[in-house]
PDB file of C-alpha atoms and ligand atoms in Angstrom:
ATOM      1  CA  UNK A 407     147.135  25.898 -47.734  1.00 57.00           C
ATOM      2  CA  UNK A 408     149.870  23.936 -49.483  1.00 77.00           C
ATOM      3  CA  UNK A 409     150.122  22.856 -53.070  1.00 86.00           C
ATOM      4  CA  UNK A 410     146.997  21.231 -54.476  1.00 90.00           C
ATOM      5  CA  UNK A 411     146.794  18.572 -57.123  1.00 90.00           C
ATOM      6  CA  UNK A 412     143.764  18.819 -59.373  1.00 89.00           C
ATOM      7  CA  UNK A 413     142.634  15.676 -61.141  1.00 89.00           C
ATOM      8  CA  UNK A 414     140.889  16.429 -64.428  1.00 82.00           C
ATOM      9  CA  UNK A 415     139.311  12.995 -64.603  1.00 82.00           C
ATOM     10  CA  UNK A 416     137.858  13.080 -61.109  1.00 88.00           C
ATOM     11  CA  UNK A 417     137.301  16.838 -61.087  1.00 85.00           C
ATOM     12  CA  UNK A 418     138.608  17.111 -57.573  1.00 88.00           C
ATOM     13  CA  UNK A 419     141.698  18.465 -55.886  1.00 91.00           C
ATOM     14  CA  UNK A 420     143.699  17.243 -52.952  1.00 90.00           C
ATOM     15  CA  UNK A 421     146.929  18.044 -51.122  1.00 90.00           C
ATOM     16  CA  UNK A 422     149.768  17.475 -53.535  1.00 91.00           C
ATOM     17  CA  UNK A 423     152.330  15.123 -52.096  1.00 92.00           C
ATOM     18  CA  UNK A 424     153.807  11.923 -53.566  1.00 91.00           C
ATOM     19  CA  UNK A 425     151.770   9.636 -51.296  1.00 92.00           C
ATOM     20  CA  UNK A 426     148.326  11.132 -51.832  1.00 91.00           C
ATOM     21  CA  UNK A 427     149.011  11.555 -55.539  1.00 91.00           C
ATOM     22  CA  UNK A 428     150.062   7.938 -55.903  1.00 92.00           C
ATOM     23  CA  UNK A 429     147.130   6.823 -53.798  1.00 92.00           C
ATOM     24  CA  UNK A 430     144.743   8.782 -55.955  1.00 92.00           C
ATOM     25  CA  UNK A 431     146.232   7.719 -59.270  1.00 91.00           C
ATOM     26  CA  UNK A 432     146.172   4.074 -58.215  1.00 91.00           C
ATOM     27  CA  UNK A 433     142.650   4.362 -56.889  1.00 91.00           C
ATOM     28  CA  UNK A 434     139.841   2.490 -58.582  1.00 90.00           C
ATOM     29  CA  UNK A 435     137.575   5.522 -58.771  1.00 90.00           C
ATOM     30  CA  UNK A 436     140.324   7.471 -60.520  1.00 90.00           C
ATOM     31  CA  UNK A 437     140.932   4.547 -62.879  1.00 88.00           C
ATOM     32  CA  UNK A 438     137.210   4.372 -63.459  1.00 84.00           C
ATOM     33  CA  UNK A 439     136.988   8.099 -64.187  1.00 82.00           C
ATOM     34  CA  UNK A 440     139.973   7.931 -66.493  1.00 80.00           C
ATOM     35  CA  UNK A 441     138.596   4.957 -68.425  1.00 76.00           C
ATOM     36  CA  UNK A 442     135.130   6.434 -68.687  1.00 72.00           C
ATOM     37  CA  UNK A 443     136.748   9.622 -69.960  1.00 67.00           C
ATOM     38  CA  UNK A 444     138.142   7.648 -72.877  1.00 64.00           C
ATOM     39  CA  UNK A 445     135.405   5.111 -73.120  1.00 61.00           C
ATOM     40  CA  UNK A 446     131.967   6.471 -72.374  1.00 48.00           C
ATOM     41  CA  UNK A 447     130.520   3.014 -72.771  1.00 44.00           C
ATOM     42  CA  UNK A 448     132.503   1.572 -69.886  1.00 54.00           C
ATOM     43  CA  UNK A 449     129.981  -0.150 -67.720  1.00 67.00           C
ATOM     44  CA  UNK A 450     130.112   0.779 -64.056  1.00 70.00           C
ATOM     45  CA  UNK A 451     127.967  -2.158 -63.130  1.00 77.00           C
ATOM     46  CA  UNK A 452     130.563  -4.492 -64.591  1.00 79.00           C
ATOM     47  CA  UNK A 453     133.304  -2.779 -62.625  1.00 78.00           C
ATOM     48  CA  UNK A 454     131.275  -2.991 -59.446  1.00 82.00           C
ATOM     49  CA  UNK A 455     130.603  -6.673 -60.033  1.00 85.00           C
ATOM     50  CA  UNK A 456     134.271  -7.347 -60.800  1.00 86.00           C
ATOM     51  CA  UNK A 457     135.471  -5.425 -57.790  1.00 85.00           C
ATOM     52  CA  UNK A 458     132.882  -6.901 -55.442  1.00 88.00           C
ATOM     53  CA  UNK A 459     133.948 -10.405 -56.390  1.00 91.00           C
ATOM     54  CA  UNK A 460     137.545  -9.576 -55.397  1.00 91.00           C
ATOM     55  CA  UNK A 461     138.874  -9.651 -51.878  1.00 92.00           C
ATOM     56  CA  UNK A 462     139.780  -6.216 -50.497  1.00 91.00           C
ATOM     57  CA  UNK A 463     143.420  -5.217 -50.897  1.00 91.00           C
ATOM     58  CA  UNK A 464     144.723  -4.920 -47.348  1.00 90.00           C
ATOM     59  CA  UNK A 465     147.771  -2.883 -48.204  1.00 89.00           C
ATOM     60  CA  UNK A 466     145.792  -0.376 -50.267  1.00 85.00           C
ATOM     61  CA  UNK A 467     142.914  -0.022 -47.842  1.00 84.00           C
ATOM     62  CA  UNK A 468     145.047   0.216 -44.704  1.00 86.00           C
ATOM     63  CA  UNK A 469     148.146   2.030 -45.955  1.00 81.00           C
ATOM     64  CA  UNK A 470     146.550   3.755 -48.950  1.00 76.00           C
ATOM     65  CA  UNK A 471     149.256   2.304 -51.134  1.00 81.00           C
ATOM     66  CA  UNK A 472     149.711  -0.831 -53.212  1.00 86.00           C
ATOM     67  CA  UNK A 473     152.677  -1.639 -55.393  1.00 90.00           C
ATOM     68  CA  UNK A 474     150.463  -3.480 -57.913  1.00 88.00           C
ATOM     69  CA  UNK A 475     148.328  -0.434 -58.642  1.00 82.00           C
ATOM     70  CA  UNK A 476     145.500  -1.048 -61.106  1.00 78.00           C
ATOM     71  CA  UNK A 477     146.898  -4.491 -61.868  1.00 85.00           C
ATOM     72  CA  UNK A 478     146.308  -5.650 -58.300  1.00 89.00           C
ATOM     73  CA  UNK A 479     144.223  -8.819 -58.116  1.00 91.00           C
ATOM     74  CA  UNK A 480     142.551  -7.526 -54.954  1.00 92.00           C
ATOM     75  CA  UNK A 481     139.992  -4.760 -54.839  1.00 90.00           C
ATOM     76  CA  UNK A 482     141.051  -1.181 -54.199  1.00 83.00           C
ATOM     77  CA  UNK A 483     137.478  -0.112 -53.681  1.00 83.00           C
ATOM     78  CA  UNK A 484     136.702   1.404 -50.315  1.00 82.00           C
ATOM     79  CA  UNK A 485     133.175   1.142 -48.971  1.00 82.00           C
ATOM     80  CA  UNK A 486     132.716   4.759 -50.013  1.00 79.00           C
ATOM     81  CA  UNK A 487     133.866   3.916 -53.540  1.00 79.00           C
ATOM     82  CA  UNK A 488     131.436   1.025 -53.690  1.00 82.00           C
ATOM     83  CA  UNK A 489     128.623   3.231 -52.416  1.00 82.00           C
ATOM     84  CA  UNK A 490     129.437   5.820 -55.086  1.00 77.00           C
ATOM     85  CA  UNK A 491     129.605   3.229 -57.823  1.00 77.00           C
ATOM     86  CA  UNK A 492     126.362   1.652 -56.643  1.00 82.00           C
ATOM     87  CA  UNK A 493     124.766   5.088 -56.775  1.00 79.00           C
ATOM     88  CA  UNK A 494     125.992   5.587 -60.349  1.00 75.00           C
ATOM     89  CA  UNK A 495     124.801   2.125 -61.384  1.00 76.00           C
ATOM     90  CA  UNK A 496     121.384   2.768 -59.866  1.00 78.00           C
ATOM     91  CA  UNK A 497     121.133   6.134 -61.595  1.00 74.00           C
ATOM     92  CA  UNK A 498     122.067   4.544 -64.900  1.00 70.00           C
ATOM     93  CA  UNK A 499     119.481   1.818 -64.385  1.00 70.00           C
ATOM     94  CA  UNK A 500     116.809   4.387 -63.578  1.00 74.00           C
ATOM     95  CA  UNK A 501     117.681   6.310 -66.741  1.00 70.00           C
ATOM     96  CA  UNK A 502     117.565   3.125 -68.783  1.00 63.00           C
ATOM     97  CA  UNK A 503     114.191   2.282 -67.250  1.00 67.00           C
ATOM     98  CA  UNK A 504     112.905   5.772 -68.037  1.00 69.00           C
ATOM     99  CA  UNK A 505     114.064   5.386 -71.613  1.00 62.00           C
ATOM    100  CA  UNK A 506     112.352   2.030 -71.755  1.00 57.00           C
ATOM    101  CA  UNK A 507     109.148   3.561 -70.413  1.00 64.00           C
ATOM    102  CA  UNK A 508     109.367   6.371 -72.963  1.00 65.00           C
ATOM    103  CA  UNK A 509     109.723   3.708 -75.627  1.00 59.00           C
ATOM    104  CA  UNK A 510     106.628   1.909 -74.413  1.00 56.00           C
ATOM    105  CA  UNK A 511     104.824   5.253 -74.290  1.00 59.00           C
ATOM    106  CA  UNK A 512     105.681   5.710 -77.948  1.00 56.00           C
ATOM    107  CA  UNK A 513     104.298   2.287 -78.627  1.00 52.00           C
ATOM    108  CA  UNK A 514     101.159   3.221 -76.697  1.00 54.00           C
ATOM    109  CA  UNK A 515     100.925   6.348 -78.838  1.00 62.00           C
ATOM    110  CA  UNK A 516     101.049   4.404 -82.076  1.00 59.00           C
ATOM    111  CA  UNK A 517      98.358   2.081 -80.739  1.00 58.00           C
ATOM    112  CA  UNK A 518      96.347   5.118 -79.657  1.00 60.00           C
ATOM    113  CA  UNK A 519      96.801   6.747 -83.066  1.00 67.00           C
ATOM    114  CA  UNK A 520      95.465   3.753 -84.940  1.00 64.00           C
ATOM    115  CA  UNK A 521      92.657   3.536 -82.397  1.00 61.00           C
ATOM    116  CA  UNK A 522      91.800   7.217 -82.926  1.00 66.00           C
ATOM    117  CA  UNK A 523      91.959   6.823 -86.699  1.00 68.00           C
ATOM    118  CA  UNK A 524      89.590   3.895 -86.514  1.00 61.00           C
ATOM    119  CA  UNK A 525      87.261   5.765 -84.166  1.00 60.00           C
ATOM    120  CA  UNK A 526      87.121   8.898 -86.344  1.00 70.00           C
ATOM    121  CA  UNK A 527      86.361   6.728 -89.382  1.00 65.00           C
ATOM    122  CA  UNK A 528      83.613   5.106 -87.391  1.00 58.00           C
ATOM    123  CA  UNK A 529      82.169   8.460 -86.292  1.00 61.00           C
ATOM    124  CA  UNK A 530      82.295   9.741 -89.881  1.00 63.00           C
ATOM    125  CA  UNK A 531      80.355   6.706 -91.038  1.00 51.00           C
ATOM    126  CA  UNK A 532      77.816   7.141 -88.248  1.00 51.00           C
ATOM    127  CA  UNK A 533      77.343  10.815 -89.182  1.00 61.00           C
ATOM    128  CA  UNK A 534      76.755   9.786 -92.785  1.00 59.00           C
ATOM    129  CA  UNK A 535      74.159   7.302 -91.601  1.00 52.00           C
ATOM    130  CA  UNK A 536      72.442   9.955 -89.487  1.00 57.00           C
ATOM    131  CA  UNK A 537      72.324  12.286 -92.503  1.00 60.00           C
ATOM    132  CA  UNK A 538      70.266   9.701 -94.309  1.00 55.00           C
ATOM    133  CA  UNK A 539      73.003   8.551 -96.652  1.00 54.00           C
ATOM    134  CA  UNK A 540      73.229   5.052 -95.420  1.00 47.00           C
ATOM    135  CA  UNK A 541      75.243   3.813 -98.356  1.00 47.00           C
ATOM    136  CA  UNK A 542      78.318   2.127 -97.031  1.00 48.00           C
ATOM    137  CA  UNK A 543      81.581   2.997 -98.683  1.00 50.00           C
ATOM    138  CA  UNK A 544      82.485  -0.217-100.423  1.00 49.00           C
ATOM    139  CA  UNK A 545      85.930   1.180-101.296  1.00 49.00           C
ATOM    140  CA  UNK A 546      86.867   0.986 -97.639  1.00 54.00           C
ATOM    141  CA  UNK A 547      86.152  -2.715 -97.547  1.00 60.00           C
ATOM    142  CA  UNK A 548      88.977  -5.109 -98.286  1.00 64.00           C
ATOM    143  CA  UNK A 549      87.591  -7.811-100.532  1.00 66.00           C
ATOM    144  CA  UNK A 550      88.960 -11.299-100.635  1.00 70.00           C
ATOM    145  CA  UNK A 551      90.208 -12.739-103.912  1.00 74.00           C
ATOM    146  CA  UNK A 552      87.213 -14.716-105.100  1.00 76.00           C
ATOM    147  CA  UNK A 553      88.120 -17.534-107.439  1.00 78.00           C
ATOM    148  CA  UNK A 554      86.163 -20.156-109.261  1.00 77.00           C
ATOM    149  CA  UNK A 555      86.395 -23.462-107.449  1.00 77.00           C
ATOM    150  CA  UNK A 556      88.852 -25.775-109.203  1.00 79.00           C
ATOM    151  CA  UNK A 557      86.171 -28.398-109.862  1.00 80.00           C
ATOM    152  CA  UNK A 558      84.427 -25.868-112.179  1.00 77.00           C
ATOM    153  CA  UNK A 559      87.551 -25.227-114.239  1.00 77.00           C
ATOM    154  CA  UNK A 560      86.587 -27.971-116.704  1.00 81.00           C
ATOM    155  CA  UNK A 561      83.391 -26.145-117.677  1.00 80.00           C
ATOM    156  CA  UNK A 562      84.021 -24.481-121.032  1.00 81.00           C
ATOM    157  CA  UNK A 563      81.482 -21.665-120.879  1.00 81.00           C
ATOM    158  CA  UNK A 564      80.397 -21.215-117.254  1.00 78.00           C
ATOM    159  CA  UNK A 565      77.217 -19.191-116.717  1.00 81.00           C
ATOM    160  CA  UNK A 566      77.788 -15.681-115.335  1.00 79.00           C
ATOM    161  CA  UNK A 567      76.053 -16.590-112.077  1.00 80.00           C
ATOM    162  CA  UNK A 568      78.773 -19.124-111.429  1.00 79.00           C
ATOM    163  CA  UNK A 569      81.632 -16.704-112.056  1.00 82.00           C
ATOM    164  CA  UNK A 570      83.220 -15.085-109.016  1.00 82.00           C
ATOM    165  CA  UNK A 571      82.624 -11.338-108.723  1.00 80.00           C
ATOM    166  CA  UNK A 572      85.531  -9.078-109.587  1.00 79.00           C
ATOM    167  CA  UNK A 573      86.743  -6.485-107.082  1.00 74.00           C
ATOM    168  CA  UNK A 574      85.571  -3.713-109.394  1.00 75.00           C
ATOM    169  CA  UNK A 575      82.074  -5.132-109.391  1.00 77.00           C
ATOM    170  CA  UNK A 576      82.095  -5.437-105.644  1.00 74.00           C
ATOM    171  CA  UNK A 577      83.327  -1.857-105.213  1.00 70.00           C
ATOM    172  CA  UNK A 578      80.630  -0.545-107.529  1.00 72.00           C
ATOM    173  CA  UNK A 579      77.956  -2.326-105.572  1.00 72.00           C
ATOM    174  CA  UNK A 580      75.890  -0.392-103.032  1.00 69.00           C
ATOM    175  CA  UNK A 581      75.432  -1.695 -99.571  1.00 64.00           C
ATOM    176  CA  UNK A 582      72.347  -0.595 -97.743  1.00 66.00           C
ATOM    177  CA  UNK A 583      71.852  -0.822 -94.034  1.00 64.00           C
ATOM    178  CA  UNK A 584      69.088  -3.139 -93.013  1.00 67.00           C
ATOM    179  CA  UNK A 585      66.929  -2.661 -90.012  1.00 60.00           C
TER     180      UNK A 585
HETATM  181 ZN1   ZN B  16     141.634  11.199 -60.435  1.00 59.97          ZN
HETATM  182 ZN1   ZN B  17     146.303  -3.774 -54.156  1.00 59.97          ZN
END
């Protein structure tokens, strides 16, 4: 076995000679690996789209060499490269979908929590009712802001029966179950 060249970006080794080294270093997958090494946010899907819209570089794909390197306007992606990139893109999408589903599960949980809280409150009230204490907890009720109708504002000393009840009065009141 001759000299081997190990690429840290691609984590693979190959026979070390000027041609294969140049071919590898000019390759799109190598460029991709190198960029993603420095920029983890580099989007493979974008690369795949860009490269797929380009015509294949004849000189690179047939001779394994292209004088334009990464600046070449044609695609250096082999079918294998495209398949690998597609695989990566699909994996990324699946991960993103899983994350999305986890997110919706969290949302479901919060809905479930409020549902459970409501249900346990309901059960507690039912138990109270079964124990014979059928007095409803007025403190749990949200009262509206009762106000005297504006047409009564001109009355200097309105009778108490006309005055709106205060929240304190409403809370102090006892509510009995009918039936
Ligand atoms: Zn490489
Ligand atoms: Zn080229």
